[in-house]
Amino acid sequence: MPNSSLPEGNSEELGFDEGRLAQIGPEMQKYVDDRRVPHLVTLLARHGKIVHFESRGVLDFDTQVSAPRDTLCRMFSNTKPIAGVATLILYERGVLTPDDPVAKFLPEWSDLRVISPTEPMFPRRAQRQMTIRDLITNTTGLTNPAFAPSYFRNQYRETLEKLGWVRPREGSEERERLSNRERVRALAELPLSAHPGESFVYHAGYPILSALLEEACGQNLEQFFGENIFEPLQMNDTSFYLKDGGLPRFAAMYTPREVDGKMQLTIQDKAETSEKNIGPRTEFGGGGDSGGVLSTAGDYARFGQMLLNGGELDGVRILGRKTVDMMVGNHTGDMTIPMTGPGFHWGLGVATYHGRDRFPLIRSVGTYGWGGAAGTTYFADPQEQLLGVVLTQVTNHGAMPDNTYQETFQRLAYQSLV
């Protein structure tokens, strides 16, 4: 077992039916055999002890090198819970509070304007300041670039090109890479599409949060995450860029494309030529931009178990117990979370299941977690003291037919409890 993981436990003593638990591996293998994913690393733990930890498939279809259990994956938005913890570390130290205005740390966000589709040329002053809580809970009021209306794209095209949200006009100079701070200054040039706190638009606030955290702590996120989360938790493989010796375990990333009328996985990012390997090492996105952190199932399980333990692991305390309760609590009220459907609210970096009146899910009320753009996911169930991690490297994985490995893993995990 990799050094940076949780200890193994006896599945029967931990409340599992061994025969049912053994179904996970063969079912995961089906997704690999059908090339719906290049590999799957799956980990299940209860009461802080691992009962299932397996890897199957390959790091790269071309090389056919087997994917080990400590395969390094781009975690994308699985970085968001880590950013939430970083924010709360600074909260506990008295550096910031969730309700501090963003402008306290980033002055360019002091004069907020809101436009409406009916009066796009007449922005109005925002009803209140944008707060740090708005950044973490995706309620900034910022526009989602994927759904920006044409008038918005035309009116603010220069800024959108600078941000890389729209393709530059033909003949335009190639845009320079922006730092976190430069990106946030450019974002501040755009009006909001809703007043802060009024609507849920996923991810938009996290680039701002990344820059704000760096201003607040005086370090870049690689340094702060490393010193305050990764090193104390012995997450030895986790960082924004590959560490020395990591390349042989770093997975290629794929995306589905239609080839001859059939969806197939095609290469999106080779390990050898990935920015995560060759740089430039300048992108420390707390929301998962440019792939977020690199991690392994074992490392991420240590992070998840720390939260499940109420902020502590192996005698090392990262957060107070009540701070973790606040993190996973309801910070979005009855807003709809589009990616999860009904029954969920957004906390400070995680989505939490609070139950449904109809069609309940197999997980317990209070289960929380999140996923990443390349098909990674994790969940933590405080009621059952259950933790699950699933890693692969396929963006837009749902475009592959019947690619329900995440749902299958969770179903098999719960049905194996006695």
mmCIF file of C-alpha atoms in Angstrom, residues 19-239:
data_model
loop_
_atom_site.group_PDB
_atom_site.id
_atom_site.type_symbol
_atom_site.label_atom_id
_atom_site.label_comp_id
_atom_site.label_asym_id
_atom_site.label_seq_id
_atom_site.Cartn_x
_atom_site.Cartn_y
_atom_site.Cartn_z
ATOM 1 C CA GLY A 19 -19.226 -11.337 -0.850
ATOM 2 C CA ARG A 20 -21.101 -8.169 -1.687
ATOM 3 C CA LEU A 21 -17.995 -6.019 -1.245
ATOM 4 C CA ALA A 22 -16.132 -8.264 -3.689
ATOM 5 C CA GLN A 23 -18.588 -7.264 -6.443
ATOM 6 C CA ILE A 24 -16.968 -3.842 -6.791
ATOM 7 C CA GLY A 25 -13.877 -5.028 -8.662
ATOM 8 C CA PRO A 26 -15.577 -7.064 -11.424
ATOM 9 C CA GLU A 27 -18.160 -4.339 -12.007
ATOM 10 C CA MET A 28 -15.468 -1.661 -12.337
ATOM 11 C CA GLN A 29 -13.550 -3.918 -14.722
ATOM 12 C CA LYS A 30 -16.473 -3.823 -17.164
ATOM 13 C CA TYR A 31 -16.018 -0.071 -17.676
ATOM 14 C CA VAL A 32 -12.322 -0.596 -18.374
ATOM 15 C CA ASP A 33 -12.878 -3.558 -20.707
ATOM 16 C CA ASP A 34 -15.378 -1.557 -22.776
ATOM 17 C CA ARG A 35 -12.906 1.371 -22.978
ATOM 18 C CA ARG A 36 -15.382 3.716 -21.376
ATOM 19 C CA VAL A 37 -12.453 4.731 -19.166
ATOM 20 C CA PRO A 38 -8.712 4.035 -19.493
ATOM 21 C CA HIS A 39 -8.445 3.051 -15.837
ATOM 22 C CA LEU A 40 -10.261 3.175 -12.501
ATOM 23 C CA VAL A 41 -8.741 3.471 -9.048
ATOM 24 C CA THR A 42 -11.350 2.801 -6.361
ATOM 25 C CA LEU A 43 -11.003 3.132 -2.592
ATOM 26 C CA LEU A 44 -13.558 2.499 0.144
ATOM 27 C CA ALA A 45 -12.953 3.024 3.854
ATOM 28 C CA ARG A 46 -15.033 2.875 7.014
ATOM 29 C CA HIS A 47 -14.095 4.238 10.432
ATOM 30 C CA GLY A 48 -10.810 5.342 8.912
ATOM 31 C CA LYS A 49 -9.759 1.901 7.645
ATOM 32 C CA ILE A 50 -9.614 0.724 4.038
ATOM 33 C CA VAL A 51 -11.747 -2.266 3.043
ATOM 34 C CA HIS A 52 -11.330 -1.941 -0.739
ATOM 35 C CA PHE A 53 -8.455 -0.365 -2.676
ATOM 36 C CA GLU A 54 -7.942 -1.527 -6.259
ATOM 37 C CA SER A 55 -6.706 -0.253 -9.598
ATOM 38 C CA ARG A 56 -7.438 -1.587 -13.053
ATOM 39 C CA GLY A 57 -6.735 -0.417 -16.582
ATOM 40 C CA VAL A 58 -3.827 1.537 -18.045
ATOM 41 C CA LEU A 59 -2.194 4.932 -17.652
ATOM 42 C CA ASP A 60 -2.134 5.415 -21.425
ATOM 43 C CA PHE A 61 -3.764 3.410 -24.208
ATOM 44 C CA ASP A 62 -0.614 3.793 -26.329
ATOM 45 C CA THR A 63 1.921 2.554 -23.795
ATOM 46 C CA GLN A 64 -0.417 0.034 -22.113
ATOM 47 C CA VAL A 65 1.392 0.605 -18.803
ATOM 48 C CA SER A 66 -0.843 -0.640 -15.997
ATOM 49 C CA ALA A 67 -2.309 2.010 -13.732
ATOM 50 C CA PRO A 68 -1.053 1.515 -10.148
ATOM 51 C CA ARG A 69 -3.084 2.280 -7.046
ATOM 52 C CA ASP A 70 -1.027 5.448 -6.592
ATOM 53 C CA THR A 71 -1.804 6.745 -10.090
ATOM 54 C CA LEU A 72 -1.476 10.531 -10.224
ATOM 55 C CA CYS A 73 -4.589 12.271 -11.548
ATOM 56 C CA ARG A 74 -5.616 15.829 -12.367
ATOM 57 C CA MET A 75 -8.238 16.526 -9.734
ATOM 58 C CA PHE A 76 -9.807 19.643 -11.310
ATOM 59 C CA SER A 77 -12.785 20.629 -9.120
ATOM 60 C CA ASN A 78 -11.902 18.080 -6.469
ATOM 61 C CA THR A 79 -9.561 20.941 -5.539
ATOM 62 C CA LYS A 80 -12.565 22.996 -4.375
ATOM 63 C CA PRO A 81 -12.966 21.177 -1.023
ATOM 64 C CA ILE A 82 -9.257 21.793 -0.401
ATOM 65 C CA ALA A 83 -9.749 25.503 -1.124
ATOM 66 C CA GLY A 84 -12.685 25.465 1.287
ATOM 67 C CA VAL A 85 -10.474 24.015 4.020
ATOM 68 C CA ALA A 86 -7.763 26.598 3.277
ATOM 69 C CA THR A 87 -10.328 29.388 3.630
ATOM 70 C CA LEU A 88 -11.479 28.017 6.970
ATOM 71 C CA ILE A 89 -7.909 27.689 8.252
ATOM 72 C CA LEU A 90 -7.567 31.444 7.691
ATOM 73 C CA TYR A 91 -10.985 31.957 9.300
ATOM 74 C CA GLU A 92 -9.880 30.116 12.435
ATOM 75 C CA ARG A 93 -6.721 32.242 12.545
ATOM 76 C CA GLY A 94 -8.746 35.444 12.414
ATOM 77 C CA VAL A 95 -7.393 36.526 9.024
ATOM 78 C CA LEU A 96 -10.809 36.570 7.332
ATOM 79 C CA THR A 97 -14.449 35.598 7.776
ATOM 80 C CA PRO A 98 -16.836 34.145 5.189
ATOM 81 C CA ASP A 99 -18.837 37.368 5.276
ATOM 82 C CA ASP A 100 -15.914 39.697 4.656
ATOM 83 C CA PRO A 101 -16.332 41.707 1.444
ATOM 84 C CA VAL A 102 -14.090 40.515 -1.361
ATOM 85 C CA ALA A 103 -13.001 44.149 -1.736
ATOM 86 C CA LYS A 104 -11.306 43.996 1.681
ATOM 87 C CA PHE A 105 -8.556 41.948 0.012
ATOM 88 C CA LEU A 106 -9.120 42.766 -3.680
ATOM 89 C CA PRO A 107 -10.045 46.482 -3.934
ATOM 90 C CA GLU A 108 -11.019 46.292 -7.613
ATOM 91 C CA TRP A 109 -14.216 44.510 -6.508
ATOM 92 C CA SER A 110 -15.520 47.464 -4.490
ATOM 93 C CA ASP A 111 -17.766 49.007 -7.164
ATOM 94 C CA LEU A 112 -20.036 46.214 -8.405
ATOM 95 C CA ARG A 113 -22.433 46.751 -11.289
ATOM 96 C CA VAL A 114 -25.268 44.493 -12.451
ATOM 97 C CA ILE A 115 -26.764 44.388 -15.942
ATOM 98 C CA SER A 116 -30.019 42.869 -17.119
ATOM 99 C CA PRO A 117 -30.890 41.455 -20.565
ATOM 100 C CA THR A 118 -33.559 44.136 -20.996
ATOM 101 C CA GLU A 119 -31.180 47.033 -20.252
ATOM 102 C CA PRO A 120 -27.677 45.820 -21.107
ATOM 103 C CA MET A 121 -26.318 49.344 -21.606
ATOM 104 C CA PHE A 122 -27.434 50.596 -18.183
ATOM 105 C CA PRO A 123 -25.734 48.681 -15.378
ATOM 106 C CA ARG A 124 -27.093 49.252 -11.873
ATOM 107 C CA ARG A 125 -25.196 49.289 -8.612
ATOM 108 C CA ALA A 126 -25.235 45.925 -6.836
ATOM 109 C CA GLN A 127 -27.510 45.677 -3.818
ATOM 110 C CA ARG A 128 -24.627 44.578 -1.613
ATOM 111 C CA GLN A 129 -20.937 43.746 -1.701
ATOM 112 C CA MET A 130 -19.728 40.357 -2.902
ATOM 113 C CA THR A 131 -18.464 38.275 0.029
ATOM 114 C CA ILE A 132 -16.004 35.429 0.457
ATOM 115 C CA ARG A 133 -18.987 33.172 1.136
ATOM 116 C CA ASP A 134 -20.362 34.106 -2.295
ATOM 117 C CA LEU A 135 -17.079 33.022 -3.888
ATOM 118 C CA ILE A 136 -17.040 29.594 -2.238
ATOM 119 C CA THR A 137 -20.763 28.898 -2.686
ATOM 120 C CA ASN A 138 -20.938 29.901 -6.375
ATOM 121 C CA THR A 139 -23.345 32.784 -5.690
ATOM 122 C CA THR A 140 -21.239 35.717 -6.902
ATOM 123 C CA GLY A 141 -23.660 36.893 -9.585
ATOM 124 C CA LEU A 142 -20.952 36.515 -12.236
ATOM 125 C CA THR A 143 -21.884 35.320 -15.709
ATOM 126 C CA ASN A 144 -21.130 31.756 -16.745
ATOM 127 C CA PRO A 145 -19.038 32.207 -19.926
ATOM 128 C CA ALA A 146 -20.588 29.104 -21.487
ATOM 129 C CA PHE A 147 -24.038 30.713 -21.387
ATOM 130 C CA ALA A 148 -23.169 34.368 -21.861
ATOM 131 C CA PRO A 149 -25.668 36.042 -24.230
ATOM 132 C CA SER A 150 -24.454 37.505 -27.509
ATOM 133 C CA TYR A 151 -24.857 41.115 -26.379
ATOM 134 C CA PHE A 152 -22.581 40.402 -23.408
ATOM 135 C CA ARG A 153 -19.967 38.757 -25.620
ATOM 136 C CA ASN A 154 -19.999 41.679 -28.033
ATOM 137 C CA GLN A 155 -20.031 44.439 -25.432
ATOM 138 C CA TYR A 156 -17.176 43.006 -23.364
ATOM 139 C CA ARG A 157 -15.276 41.124 -26.040
ATOM 140 C CA GLU A 158 -11.840 42.592 -25.305
ATOM 141 C CA THR A 159 -11.982 41.523 -21.665
ATOM 142 C CA LEU A 160 -13.437 38.122 -22.567
ATOM 143 C CA GLU A 161 -10.594 37.537 -25.035
ATOM 144 C CA LYS A 162 -8.082 38.499 -22.364
ATOM 145 C CA LEU A 163 -9.649 35.919 -20.045
ATOM 146 C CA GLY A 164 -9.701 33.284 -22.784
ATOM 147 C CA TRP A 165 -13.494 32.983 -22.594
ATOM 148 C CA VAL A 166 -14.015 33.707 -26.289
ATOM 149 C CA ARG A 167 -11.842 32.929 -29.266
ATOM 150 C CA PRO A 168 -9.766 35.932 -30.396
ATOM 151 C CA ARG A 169 -10.691 37.583 -33.672
ATOM 152 C CA GLU A 170 -8.692 36.494 -36.688
ATOM 153 C CA GLY A 171 -5.413 38.379 -36.817
ATOM 154 C CA SER A 172 -5.399 39.155 -33.098
ATOM 155 C CA GLU A 173 -2.156 38.764 -31.183
ATOM 156 C CA GLU A 174 -1.804 35.591 -29.145
ATOM 157 C CA ARG A 175 -2.918 36.353 -25.595
ATOM 158 C CA GLU A 176 -0.476 36.126 -22.733
ATOM 159 C CA ARG A 177 -1.088 33.746 -19.855
ATOM 160 C CA LEU A 178 -2.606 35.584 -16.909
ATOM 161 C CA SER A 179 -1.615 35.076 -13.297
ATOM 162 C CA ASN A 180 -4.348 34.543 -10.675
ATOM 163 C CA ARG A 181 -4.116 38.210 -9.777
ATOM 164 C CA GLU A 182 -4.231 39.444 -13.388
ATOM 165 C CA ARG A 183 -7.201 37.205 -14.150
ATOM 166 C CA VAL A 184 -9.119 38.602 -11.215
ATOM 167 C CA ARG A 185 -8.425 42.192 -12.253
ATOM 168 C CA ALA A 186 -9.774 41.354 -15.705
ATOM 169 C CA LEU A 187 -12.857 39.686 -14.217
ATOM 170 C CA ALA A 188 -13.553 42.834 -12.231
ATOM 171 C CA GLU A 189 -13.998 44.721 -15.517
ATOM 172 C CA LEU A 190 -17.128 42.659 -16.226
ATOM 173 C CA PRO A 191 -20.550 43.482 -14.803
ATOM 174 C CA LEU A 192 -22.514 40.907 -12.832
ATOM 175 C CA SER A 193 -25.566 39.212 -14.300
ATOM 176 C CA ALA A 194 -27.268 38.970 -10.887
ATOM 177 C CA HIS A 195 -26.893 40.547 -7.479
ATOM 178 C CA PRO A 196 -24.514 38.673 -5.147
ATOM 179 C CA GLY A 197 -26.253 35.869 -3.295
ATOM 180 C CA GLU A 198 -29.234 35.704 -5.656
ATOM 181 C CA SER A 199 -28.343 32.844 -7.997
ATOM 182 C CA PHE A 200 -26.048 29.828 -8.345
ATOM 183 C CA VAL A 201 -23.467 29.926 -11.154
ATOM 184 C CA TYR A 202 -20.914 27.167 -10.796
ATOM 185 C CA HIS A 203 -17.185 27.868 -10.455
ATOM 186 C CA ALA A 204 -17.230 31.546 -11.421
ATOM 187 C CA GLY A 205 -16.041 32.768 -8.024
ATOM 188 C CA TYR A 206 -13.172 30.344 -7.516
ATOM 189 C CA PRO A 207 -10.519 32.185 -9.564
ATOM 190 C CA ILE A 208 -11.302 35.206 -7.390
ATOM 191 C CA LEU A 209 -11.113 33.078 -4.249
ATOM 192 C CA SER A 210 -7.680 31.799 -5.301
ATOM 193 C CA ALA A 211 -6.301 35.319 -5.660
ATOM 194 C CA LEU A 212 -7.981 36.431 -2.439
ATOM 195 C CA LEU A 213 -6.476 33.573 -0.441
ATOM 196 C CA GLU A 214 -3.038 34.417 -1.787
ATOM 197 C CA GLU A 215 -3.491 38.063 -0.773
ATOM 198 C CA ALA A 216 -4.762 37.046 2.661
ATOM 199 C CA CYS A 217 -1.996 34.561 3.492
ATOM 200 C CA GLY A 218 0.905 36.179 1.627
ATOM 201 C CA GLN A 219 1.796 32.965 -0.220
ATOM 202 C CA ASN A 220 0.781 31.267 -3.438
ATOM 203 C CA LEU A 221 -1.649 28.380 -3.045
ATOM 204 C CA GLU A 222 0.999 25.746 -3.753
ATOM 205 C CA GLN A 223 2.907 26.951 -0.696
ATOM 206 C CA PHE A 224 -0.118 27.465 1.556
ATOM 207 C CA PHE A 225 -1.837 24.191 0.665
ATOM 208 C CA GLY A 226 1.467 22.356 1.070
ATOM 209 C CA GLU A 227 2.439 23.772 4.454
ATOM 210 C CA ASN A 228 -1.021 23.745 6.026
ATOM 211 C CA ILE A 229 -2.808 20.749 4.469
ATOM 212 C CA PHE A 230 -0.703 18.386 2.352
ATOM 213 C CA GLU A 231 2.410 18.117 4.531
ATOM 214 C CA PRO A 232 0.580 17.816 7.890
ATOM 215 C CA LEU A 233 -1.717 15.133 6.407
ATOM 216 C CA GLN A 234 1.204 13.298 4.760
ATOM 217 C CA MET A 235 -0.401 13.713 1.342
ATOM 218 C CA ASN A 236 3.033 13.092 -0.092
ATOM 219 C CA ASP A 237 2.060 12.945 -3.776
ATOM 220 C CA THR A 238 -0.316 15.916 -3.857
ATOM 221 C CA SER A 239 0.732 19.221 -5.458
#
